[in-house]
Every structure is written in C-alpha cells, then in structure tokens.
Amino acid sequence: MAGFGSVFMPEMTIARYDGEQWSPSEFVPSDKLEFHPGAHGLHYASSVFEGLKAFKHADGTIKLFRMDRNLARLVKSSNLLSLPPIDIAATEQMIIEVVKKFAEQTPEPPGSMYIRPTHIGTDAIIGAAASPSQTSCLFILLSPVGNYFSGEAGTLRLLIEENGMRCAPHMGMIKSGGNYASALGPILQAKQTYNADQILFCPNGDVQETGAANFLLIDGNEVITKDLDSTFLHGVTRDSLLTLASDMGMVVTERSLSVDELLQRVANPACEAALSGTAAVLTPVGTLIRDGQEYTVGNGLEGPATRKLRQALNDIQWGKVEDNHGWLTSI
Ligand code: PLP
Ligand code: COI
C-alpha cells in the first residue's frame, strides 16, 4: 500500500475568510492551492491543522470519530496563532460534505479515510511578522489510509531525549506545522544514529510525547501518562483510550513520569508502553534508548493490555460494539 497520507481524493472543500466573514464552502480540485507567495502562513507559520478519521461500517455507513474534539482543538490552535475565528458548525458541514462525496472510496477496516482540515493565514504582507493575518483559508483534504507505522506485529524503538524539546513549551498543545518542523532535525539524527523510529521527548527528564503521538505506560492494571499542560498535544486518541481503560476497570493515572521511573518500571516483564494517536492508533513500544544504552520494554513484544485497549477503540470506530460514549457522527 502507498505510504500513509500520500494518496488524496481529487477534490476538497474550501472556504476563505476575507477579514470579516467566511465565504460559502465550495468543492475545488485538491491538487493545487493558490496563495500569494507573500502569504503570512508561508513566512510566519500561521498555519494549523487537524487529523481525524472516517470509518466504514459493515452496513456500509460512514462514521466520523470524535469530530467535535478535533474541531475544538482546531479552534484552540487557530486562536493561539491569532488566526481568524473558525466557524465550528460550518467547518463540520465542510467535513461532512467532502466525506460524503468520497464515501465510496473510504477503505474498509483496518483502513479509514484520514481527514486533514487545514487553516492558513493568507495576508500578503511580508512586513507583518509581528501582526496576525486578517485573512485565511480553510480546506478539508482527504486521504485514504492504512497503518501509519509499518509492520503491525513489530514494536517501536524510541530514543529518549532529555535535553532538547519538541517545540516551544507554550505551543506544544496546538497542532501547527512549525512544531513538527522544529522536531525534524533531532528525529532524523535519532534515526541515523540509533535506528530509532521516533524520539520520546522528555525535557528535563519529564516523559512527554513523541513527534507524532502521545506516550502511554501500561504497568499491570495501571495506565500512566503525563497530565495535560501546554507543552504537549492533548490527543483525542489519548483521551479515548484513557476513558476505555477506565471503563475496563483499569487505574488511569495522569501525572508527571520521570525517565528514571519509566526505565525502572519497564524492566518488569509485564510492563508495556505504547504510542497513541489518530495515525498511530495504539502502537507498542519495544525498546527505549538512553545515552546509547538499550532498555527492553517488558518482553519487547506487544503486550495483552495494549492489544485489548486498541481492540476496544477499534471496535467502537468500526461499529462492532455499541458507541456508549457518543463518539461517532453519522454523515
Ligand atoms: N502528539 C502529537 C505531536 C501528534 O502529532 C499527535 C497526532 O495527532 C498526537 C499527539 C495524538 O493526537 P490525536 O490522538 O488527537 O491524534
Ligand atoms: C495524526 O495522528 O493525526 C497526526 O497528525 C500524525 C501525523 C504526523 C501523521
């Protein structure tokens, strides 16, 4: 299968904000986008995005997973970068319209239609480094996807990084391209030097998240993950898995976790660790690398709790069990 996010549906919905109001949404070809080369978003990174999925159920219906959460985060991201205000109801309609149009092309589980709402500042004033863009454009791009991490049976290798950070700490909770760009150098180096799949960013020894997913430690009946603050992305998948863990009677602990405690705990053969995210779903971590030394997580393989939690999430997404939390939207 083609790489995650490399295939697109031929059209997308788009709306533009002219400084006072949003234009009606329209369908346009998805292979080009016109901007002035001086657009604010291109120079000063006033650009935010979201990632959510639509799933095809056995009865042929298409369901969106937790769209309200992703749109709330798009609003937060747009506000933090001083972009024009998002109209939530209109954006929901833009998503529904385009997903409906390409319903037939939504892959069967375990595949899905990945939805990428993107909001970019379009003012053409390169002198406006210290002032916000008054105009913007919002589009909804679709990409049919399979797994983000290749080799489903495999586990990930994470390099523990305690000195640097993924992005500016007051910007970690927004989904903005600049955050990913700032993490790229260290990630490439980690791949090259340690054959690591990802970096687990742990500024000053505090276990935070990786470049594209949240981190969960699963020790026996307890799930431990960092409590929410401004420094990292408040994952919708993280929230969903913590809710499901709690439903199953597991203990959910949201608190700071030090690298020392993490490495101590993973030495226990029953301990598990995993990355959670819309793209990552819940992918097991087999190895942690600190200062050149490798630490196997549990027995190094995917553990039963990781499998059970991912299954519980997939069962809801794929319509195999009742959606008791009201996470699915019909289109
Ligand atoms: N952290 C980062 C940096 C991400 O890019 C993602 C992916 O979206 C996540 C966490 C997980 O967030 P979510 O579960 O909302 O997809
Ligand atoms: C997502 O999980 O939606 C993401 O944004 C991760 C992305 C880097 C593919």
PDB file of C-alpha atoms in Angstrom, residues 22-254:
ATOM      1  CA  TRP A  22     -16.270  33.305   5.695  1.00  0.00           C
ATOM      2  CA  SER A  23     -17.161  32.562   2.097  1.00  0.00           C
ATOM      3  CA  PRO A  24     -19.533  29.680   1.407  1.00  0.00           C
ATOM      4  CA  SER A  25     -17.714  26.361   1.170  1.00  0.00           C
ATOM      5  CA  GLU A  26     -17.053  25.022  -2.312  1.00  0.00           C
ATOM      6  CA  PHE A  27     -15.519  21.944  -3.883  1.00  0.00           C
ATOM      7  CA  VAL A  28     -12.235  22.539  -5.701  1.00  0.00           C
ATOM      8  CA  PRO A  29      -9.555  20.237  -7.168  1.00  0.00           C
ATOM      9  CA  SER A  30      -7.251  19.084  -4.380  1.00  0.00           C
ATOM     10  CA  ASP A  31      -4.007  19.144  -6.347  1.00  0.00           C
ATOM     11  CA  LYS A  32      -3.381  22.871  -6.193  1.00  0.00           C
ATOM     12  CA  LEU A  33      -3.973  25.852  -3.935  1.00  0.00           C
ATOM     13  CA  GLU A  34      -3.488  29.471  -4.887  1.00  0.00           C
ATOM     14  CA  PHE A  35      -1.691  31.769  -2.500  1.00  0.00           C
ATOM     15  CA  HIS A  36       0.245  34.937  -2.838  1.00  0.00           C
ATOM     16  CA  PRO A  37       3.926  33.993  -2.347  1.00  0.00           C
ATOM     17  CA  GLY A  38       3.964  36.581   0.429  1.00  0.00           C
ATOM     18  CA  ALA A  39       1.200  34.795   2.372  1.00  0.00           C
ATOM     19  CA  HIS A  40       1.547  35.086   6.159  1.00  0.00           C
ATOM     20  CA  GLY A  41       1.244  31.338   6.655  1.00  0.00           C
ATOM     21  CA  LEU A  42       4.180  30.642   4.341  1.00  0.00           C
ATOM     22  CA  HIS A  43       6.521  33.107   6.034  1.00  0.00           C
ATOM     23  CA  TYR A  44       5.410  33.325   9.635  1.00  0.00           C
ATOM     24  CA  ALA A  45       3.856  29.858  10.077  1.00  0.00           C
ATOM     25  CA  SER A  46       0.312  30.987  10.862  1.00  0.00           C
ATOM     26  CA  SER A  47      -0.800  27.547   9.834  1.00  0.00           C
ATOM     27  CA  VAL A  48      -2.652  24.913  11.849  1.00  0.00           C
ATOM     28  CA  PHE A  49      -4.222  21.577  11.023  1.00  0.00           C
ATOM     29  CA  GLU A  50      -6.156  18.623  12.376  1.00  0.00           C
ATOM     30  CA  GLY A  51      -6.203  14.888  11.839  1.00  0.00           C
ATOM     31  CA  LEU A  52      -9.325  12.773  12.278  1.00  0.00           C
ATOM     32  CA  LYS A  53     -10.751   9.697  10.609  1.00  0.00           C
ATOM     33  CA  ALA A  54     -13.937   8.427   8.973  1.00  0.00           C
ATOM     34  CA  PHE A  55     -14.662   4.708   9.215  1.00  0.00           C
ATOM     35  CA  LYS A  56     -16.725   2.423   7.007  1.00  0.00           C
ATOM     36  CA  HIS A  57     -19.032   0.118   8.977  1.00  0.00           C
ATOM     37  CA  ALA A  58     -20.154  -3.351   7.888  1.00  0.00           C
ATOM     38  CA  ASP A  59     -23.591  -1.966   6.918  1.00  0.00           C
ATOM     39  CA  GLY A  60     -21.914   0.444   4.500  1.00  0.00           C
ATOM     40  CA  THR A  61     -22.482   3.600   6.586  1.00  0.00           C
ATOM     41  CA  ILE A  62     -19.627   6.058   7.207  1.00  0.00           C
ATOM     42  CA  LYS A  63     -18.946   7.432  10.702  1.00  0.00           C
ATOM     43  CA  LEU A  64     -16.696  10.272  11.827  1.00  0.00           C
ATOM     44  CA  PHE A  65     -14.782   9.676  15.063  1.00  0.00           C
ATOM     45  CA  ARG A  66     -14.877  12.466  17.697  1.00  0.00           C
ATOM     46  CA  MET A  67     -15.116  15.313  15.185  1.00  0.00           C
ATOM     47  CA  ASP A  68     -16.201  17.705  17.971  1.00  0.00           C
ATOM     48  CA  ARG A  69     -12.900  17.187  19.803  1.00  0.00           C
ATOM     49  CA  ASN A  70     -10.794  17.777  16.726  1.00  0.00           C
ATOM     50  CA  LEU A  71     -12.718  20.919  15.839  1.00  0.00           C
ATOM     51  CA  ALA A  72     -12.397  22.238  19.388  1.00  0.00           C
ATOM     52  CA  ARG A  73      -8.633  21.767  19.049  1.00  0.00           C
ATOM     53  CA  LEU A  74      -8.638  23.482  15.638  1.00  0.00           C
ATOM     54  CA  VAL A  75     -10.321  26.465  17.288  1.00  0.00           C
ATOM     55  CA  LYS A  76      -7.730  26.453  20.081  1.00  0.00           C
ATOM     56  CA  SER A  77      -4.836  26.160  17.627  1.00  0.00           C
ATOM     57  CA  SER A  78      -6.244  28.955  15.440  1.00  0.00           C
ATOM     58  CA  ASN A  79      -6.736  31.217  18.461  1.00  0.00           C
ATOM     59  CA  LEU A  80      -3.228  30.605  19.765  1.00  0.00           C
ATOM     60  CA  LEU A  81      -1.733  31.582  16.408  1.00  0.00           C
ATOM     61  CA  SER A  82      -4.054  34.615  16.173  1.00  0.00           C
ATOM     62  CA  LEU A  83      -5.695  33.289  13.016  1.00  0.00           C
ATOM     63  CA  PRO A  84      -9.254  34.366  12.093  1.00  0.00           C
ATOM     64  CA  PRO A  85     -12.053  32.691  14.071  1.00  0.00           C
ATOM     65  CA  ILE A  86     -13.219  29.229  12.989  1.00  0.00           C
ATOM     66  CA  ASP A  87     -16.963  28.700  12.483  1.00  0.00           C
ATOM     67  CA  ILE A  88     -17.394  25.249  14.032  1.00  0.00           C
ATOM     68  CA  ALA A  89     -20.808  24.433  12.544  1.00  0.00           C
ATOM     69  CA  ALA A  90     -19.731  25.484   9.042  1.00  0.00           C
ATOM     70  CA  THR A  91     -16.481  23.523   9.330  1.00  0.00           C
ATOM     71  CA  GLU A  92     -18.401  20.421  10.426  1.00  0.00           C
ATOM     72  CA  GLN A  93     -20.505  20.764   7.290  1.00  0.00           C
ATOM     73  CA  MET A  94     -17.371  21.137   5.144  1.00  0.00           C
ATOM     74  CA  ILE A  95     -16.069  17.869   6.589  1.00  0.00           C
ATOM     75  CA  ILE A  96     -19.368  16.038   6.202  1.00  0.00           C
ATOM     76  CA  GLU A  97     -19.853  17.216   2.606  1.00  0.00           C
ATOM     77  CA  VAL A  98     -16.464  16.090   1.392  1.00  0.00           C
ATOM     78  CA  VAL A  99     -16.500  12.787   3.298  1.00  0.00           C
ATOM     79  CA  LYS A 100     -19.954  12.095   1.853  1.00  0.00           C
ATOM     80  CA  LYS A 101     -18.754  12.854  -1.651  1.00  0.00           C
ATOM     81  CA  PHE A 102     -15.974  10.280  -1.366  1.00  0.00           C
ATOM     82  CA  ALA A 103     -17.831   7.781   0.832  1.00  0.00           C
ATOM     83  CA  GLU A 104     -17.365   5.043  -1.764  1.00  0.00           C
ATOM     84  CA  GLN A 105     -13.587   5.409  -1.568  1.00  0.00           C
ATOM     85  CA  THR A 106     -13.428   5.061   2.218  1.00  0.00           C
ATOM     86  CA  PRO A 107     -11.316   1.950   2.854  1.00  0.00           C
ATOM     87  CA  GLU A 108     -12.740  -0.980   4.802  1.00  0.00           C
ATOM     88  CA  PRO A 109     -11.271  -1.547   8.283  1.00  0.00           C
ATOM     89  CA  PRO A 110      -8.465  -1.676   9.231  1.00  0.00           C
ATOM     90  CA  GLY A 111      -8.185   1.200   6.733  1.00  0.00           C
ATOM     91  CA  SER A 112     -10.015   4.514   7.048  1.00  0.00           C
ATOM     92  CA  MET A 113     -10.404   7.932   5.427  1.00  0.00           C
ATOM     93  CA  TYR A 114      -7.947  10.327   7.078  1.00  0.00           C
ATOM     94  CA  ILE A 115      -9.298  13.888   7.184  1.00  0.00           C
ATOM     95  CA  ARG A 116      -6.925  16.840   7.280  1.00  0.00           C
ATOM     96  CA  PRO A 117      -8.647  20.196   7.999  1.00  0.00           C
ATOM     97  CA  THR A 118      -6.034  22.914   7.462  1.00  0.00           C
ATOM     98  CA  HIS A 119      -6.247  26.633   8.290  1.00  0.00           C
ATOM     99  CA  ILE A 120      -3.659  29.032   6.870  1.00  0.00           C
ATOM    100  CA  GLY A 121      -3.134  32.798   7.175  1.00  0.00           C
ATOM    101  CA  THR A 122      -3.183  34.331   3.697  1.00  0.00           C
ATOM    102  CA  ASP A 123      -2.433  38.055   4.159  1.00  0.00           C
ATOM    103  CA  ALA A 124       0.188  39.036   1.587  1.00  0.00           C
ATOM    104  CA  ILE A 125       2.318  41.339   3.740  1.00  0.00           C
ATOM    105  CA  ILE A 126       5.822  40.146   4.440  1.00  0.00           C
ATOM    106  CA  GLY A 127       6.307  43.002   6.868  1.00  0.00           C
ATOM    107  CA  ALA A 128       3.637  41.513   9.151  1.00  0.00           C
ATOM    108  CA  ALA A 129       5.982  39.352  11.224  1.00  0.00           C
ATOM    109  CA  ALA A 130       4.614  40.796  14.440  1.00  0.00           C
ATOM    110  CA  SER A 131       0.963  41.115  13.489  1.00  0.00           C
ATOM    111  CA  PRO A 132      -1.646  38.482  12.686  1.00  0.00           C
ATOM    112  CA  SER A 133      -3.114  37.583   9.334  1.00  0.00           C
ATOM    113  CA  GLN A 134      -6.571  39.124   8.882  1.00  0.00           C
ATOM    114  CA  THR A 135      -7.465  36.728   6.080  1.00  0.00           C
ATOM    115  CA  SER A 136      -7.172  32.967   5.851  1.00  0.00           C
ATOM    116  CA  CYS A 137      -8.237  29.874   4.031  1.00  0.00           C
ATOM    117  CA  LEU A 138      -9.574  26.631   5.443  1.00  0.00           C
ATOM    118  CA  PHE A 139      -9.677  23.430   3.444  1.00  0.00           C
ATOM    119  CA  ILE A 140     -10.545  19.800   4.150  1.00  0.00           C
ATOM    120  CA  LEU A 141      -8.227  17.348   2.436  1.00  0.00           C
ATOM    121  CA  LEU A 142      -8.937  13.607   2.377  1.00  0.00           C
ATOM    122  CA  SER A 143      -6.517  10.718   2.200  1.00  0.00           C
ATOM    123  CA  PRO A 144      -7.463   7.019   2.343  1.00  0.00           C
ATOM    124  CA  VAL A 145      -5.023   5.375   4.765  1.00  0.00           C
ATOM    125  CA  GLY A 146      -3.861   2.147   6.343  1.00  0.00           C
ATOM    126  CA  ASN A 147      -1.313   1.848   9.134  1.00  0.00           C
ATOM    127  CA  TYR A 148       0.950   4.799   9.953  1.00  0.00           C
ATOM    128  CA  PHE A 149       3.698   2.681  11.481  1.00  0.00           C
ATOM    129  CA  SER A 150       4.697  -0.180   9.209  1.00  0.00           C
ATOM    130  CA  GLY A 151       4.858  -3.790  10.394  1.00  0.00           C
ATOM    131  CA  GLU A 152       1.855  -4.250  12.650  1.00  0.00           C
ATOM    132  CA  ALA A 153       3.428  -7.103  14.612  1.00  0.00           C
ATOM    133  CA  GLY A 154       6.581  -5.081  15.246  1.00  0.00           C
ATOM    134  CA  THR A 155       7.327  -2.751  18.128  1.00  0.00           C
ATOM    135  CA  LEU A 156       8.882   0.690  18.025  1.00  0.00           C
ATOM    136  CA  ARG A 157      12.314   1.875  19.116  1.00  0.00           C
ATOM    137  CA  LEU A 158      12.275   5.243  20.881  1.00  0.00           C
ATOM    138  CA  LEU A 159      15.265   7.414  21.666  1.00  0.00           C
ATOM    139  CA  ILE A 160      14.863   9.206  24.995  1.00  0.00           C
ATOM    140  CA  GLU A 161      15.803  12.874  24.599  1.00  0.00           C
ATOM    141  CA  GLU A 162      16.184  14.714  27.897  1.00  0.00           C
ATOM    142  CA  ASN A 163      17.966  17.879  26.856  1.00  0.00           C
ATOM    143  CA  GLY A 164      16.106  19.258  23.887  1.00  0.00           C
ATOM    144  CA  MET A 165      12.391  19.679  23.425  1.00  0.00           C
ATOM    145  CA  ARG A 166       9.961  19.041  20.584  1.00  0.00           C
ATOM    146  CA  CYS A 167       8.819  22.637  20.254  1.00  0.00           C
ATOM    147  CA  ALA A 168       8.371  25.846  22.231  1.00  0.00           C
ATOM    148  CA  PRO A 169       6.716  24.783  25.507  1.00  0.00           C
ATOM    149  CA  HIS A 170       3.782  27.207  25.251  1.00  0.00           C
ATOM    150  CA  MET A 171       2.942  25.869  21.773  1.00  0.00           C
ATOM    151  CA  GLY A 172       3.015  22.116  22.388  1.00  0.00           C
ATOM    152  CA  MET A 173      -0.739  21.797  22.765  1.00  0.00           C
ATOM    153  CA  ILE A 174      -1.536  23.155  19.316  1.00  0.00           C
ATOM    154  CA  LYS A 175      -1.324  21.284  16.059  1.00  0.00           C
ATOM    155  CA  SER A 176       0.845  23.524  13.946  1.00  0.00           C
ATOM    156  CA  GLY A 177       3.369  22.710  11.244  1.00  0.00           C
ATOM    157  CA  GLY A 178       6.107  24.682  12.966  1.00  0.00           C
ATOM    158  CA  ASN A 179       6.097  22.239  15.867  1.00  0.00           C
ATOM    159  CA  TYR A 180       6.785  19.338  13.516  1.00  0.00           C
ATOM    160  CA  ALA A 181       9.474  21.266  11.645  1.00  0.00           C
ATOM    161  CA  SER A 182      11.315  22.051  14.878  1.00  0.00           C
ATOM    162  CA  ALA A 183      11.380  18.350  15.853  1.00  0.00           C
ATOM    163  CA  LEU A 184      12.652  17.167  12.482  1.00  0.00           C
ATOM    164  CA  GLY A 185      16.385  17.661  12.975  1.00  0.00           C
ATOM    165  CA  PRO A 186      16.587  15.622  16.202  1.00  0.00           C
ATOM    166  CA  ILE A 187      14.300  12.899  14.777  1.00  0.00           C
ATOM    167  CA  LEU A 188      16.465  12.475  11.672  1.00  0.00           C
ATOM    168  CA  GLN A 189      19.550  12.280  13.845  1.00  0.00           C
ATOM    169  CA  ALA A 190      17.928   9.678  16.103  1.00  0.00           C
ATOM    170  CA  LYS A 191      17.059   7.577  13.063  1.00  0.00           C
ATOM    171  CA  GLN A 192      20.549   7.831  11.689  1.00  0.00           C
ATOM    172  CA  THR A 193      22.466   7.252  14.908  1.00  0.00           C
ATOM    173  CA  TYR A 194      20.254   4.751  16.749  1.00  0.00           C
ATOM    174  CA  ASN A 195      17.907   3.388  14.088  1.00  0.00           C
ATOM    175  CA  ALA A 196      15.158   4.822  16.294  1.00  0.00           C
ATOM    176  CA  ASP A 197      11.619   5.142  14.920  1.00  0.00           C
ATOM    177  CA  GLN A 198      10.800   8.200  16.999  1.00  0.00           C
ATOM    178  CA  ILE A 199      12.121  10.402  19.770  1.00  0.00           C
ATOM    179  CA  LEU A 200      10.420  10.320  23.144  1.00  0.00           C
ATOM    180  CA  PHE A 201      10.818  13.940  24.187  1.00  0.00           C
ATOM    181  CA  CYS A 202      11.497  14.151  27.927  1.00  0.00           C
ATOM    182  CA  PRO A 203      12.601  17.718  28.660  1.00  0.00           C
ATOM    183  CA  ASN A 204      14.500  17.813  31.964  1.00  0.00           C
ATOM    184  CA  GLY A 205      13.696  14.134  32.490  1.00  0.00           C
ATOM    185  CA  ASP A 206       9.887  14.559  32.292  1.00  0.00           C
ATOM    186  CA  VAL A 207       8.344  11.987  29.912  1.00  0.00           C
ATOM    187  CA  GLN A 208       6.194  13.952  27.462  1.00  0.00           C
ATOM    188  CA  GLU A 209       5.340  12.690  23.934  1.00  0.00           C
ATOM    189  CA  THR A 210       6.901  11.737  20.609  1.00  0.00           C
ATOM    190  CA  GLY A 211       6.976  13.705  17.368  1.00  0.00           C
ATOM    191  CA  ALA A 212       3.554  12.455  16.225  1.00  0.00           C
ATOM    192  CA  ALA A 213       1.875  10.619  19.108  1.00  0.00           C
ATOM    193  CA  ASN A 214       1.294  10.572  22.874  1.00  0.00           C
ATOM    194  CA  PHE A 215       3.049   8.101  25.168  1.00  0.00           C
ATOM    195  CA  LEU A 216       1.263   5.660  27.497  1.00  0.00           C
ATOM    196  CA  LEU A 217       2.921   3.396  30.057  1.00  0.00           C
ATOM    197  CA  ILE A 218       0.804   0.375  30.932  1.00  0.00           C
ATOM    198  CA  ASP A 219       2.018  -1.304  34.098  1.00  0.00           C
ATOM    199  CA  GLY A 220      -0.227  -4.157  35.140  1.00  0.00           C
ATOM    200  CA  ASN A 221      -3.678  -2.699  35.780  1.00  0.00           C
ATOM    201  CA  GLU A 222      -2.489   0.923  35.663  1.00  0.00           C
ATOM    202  CA  VAL A 223      -2.132   3.305  32.713  1.00  0.00           C
ATOM    203  CA  ILE A 224       0.245   6.186  33.435  1.00  0.00           C
ATOM    204  CA  THR A 225       0.593   9.216  31.178  1.00  0.00           C
ATOM    205  CA  LYS A 226       1.566  12.844  31.557  1.00  0.00           C
ATOM    206  CA  ASP A 227      -1.162  15.171  32.852  1.00  0.00           C
ATOM    207  CA  LEU A 228      -2.328  17.830  30.429  1.00  0.00           C
ATOM    208  CA  ASP A 229      -0.390  21.087  30.228  1.00  0.00           C
ATOM    209  CA  SER A 230       0.569  23.499  27.444  1.00  0.00           C
ATOM    210  CA  THR A 231       3.751  21.644  26.480  1.00  0.00           C
ATOM    211  CA  PHE A 232       2.321  18.717  24.503  1.00  0.00           C
ATOM    212  CA  LEU A 233      -0.618  17.803  22.269  1.00  0.00           C
ATOM    213  CA  HIS A 234      -3.828  16.819  24.059  1.00  0.00           C
ATOM    214  CA  GLY A 235      -4.507  13.749  21.964  1.00  0.00           C
ATOM    215  CA  VAL A 236      -8.074  12.763  21.183  1.00  0.00           C
ATOM    216  CA  THR A 237      -6.915   9.142  20.993  1.00  0.00           C
ATOM    217  CA  ARG A 238      -5.190   9.512  24.376  1.00  0.00           C
ATOM    218  CA  ASP A 239      -8.432  10.760  25.904  1.00  0.00           C
ATOM    219  CA  SER A 240     -10.434   7.961  24.256  1.00  0.00           C
ATOM    220  CA  LEU A 241      -8.047   5.222  25.411  1.00  0.00           C
ATOM    221  CA  LEU A 242      -7.945   6.553  28.978  1.00  0.00           C
ATOM    222  CA  THR A 243     -11.754   6.526  29.016  1.00  0.00           C
ATOM    223  CA  LEU A 244     -11.828   2.940  27.696  1.00  0.00           C
ATOM    224  CA  ALA A 245      -9.152   1.845  30.185  1.00  0.00           C
ATOM    225  CA  SER A 246     -11.231   3.280  32.993  1.00  0.00           C
ATOM    226  CA  ASP A 247     -14.362   1.538  31.595  1.00  0.00           C
ATOM    227  CA  MET A 248     -12.418  -1.736  31.789  1.00  0.00           C
ATOM    228  CA  GLY A 249     -11.641  -1.162  35.442  1.00  0.00           C
ATOM    229  CA  MET A 250      -8.031  -0.138  34.911  1.00  0.00           C
ATOM    230  CA  VAL A 251      -6.500   2.593  37.054  1.00  0.00           C
ATOM    231  CA  VAL A 252      -5.771   5.723  34.997  1.00  0.00           C
ATOM    232  CA  THR A 253      -3.070   7.979  36.413  1.00  0.00           C
ATOM    233  CA  GLU A 254      -2.334  11.310  34.748  1.00  0.00           C
TER     234      GLU A 254
END
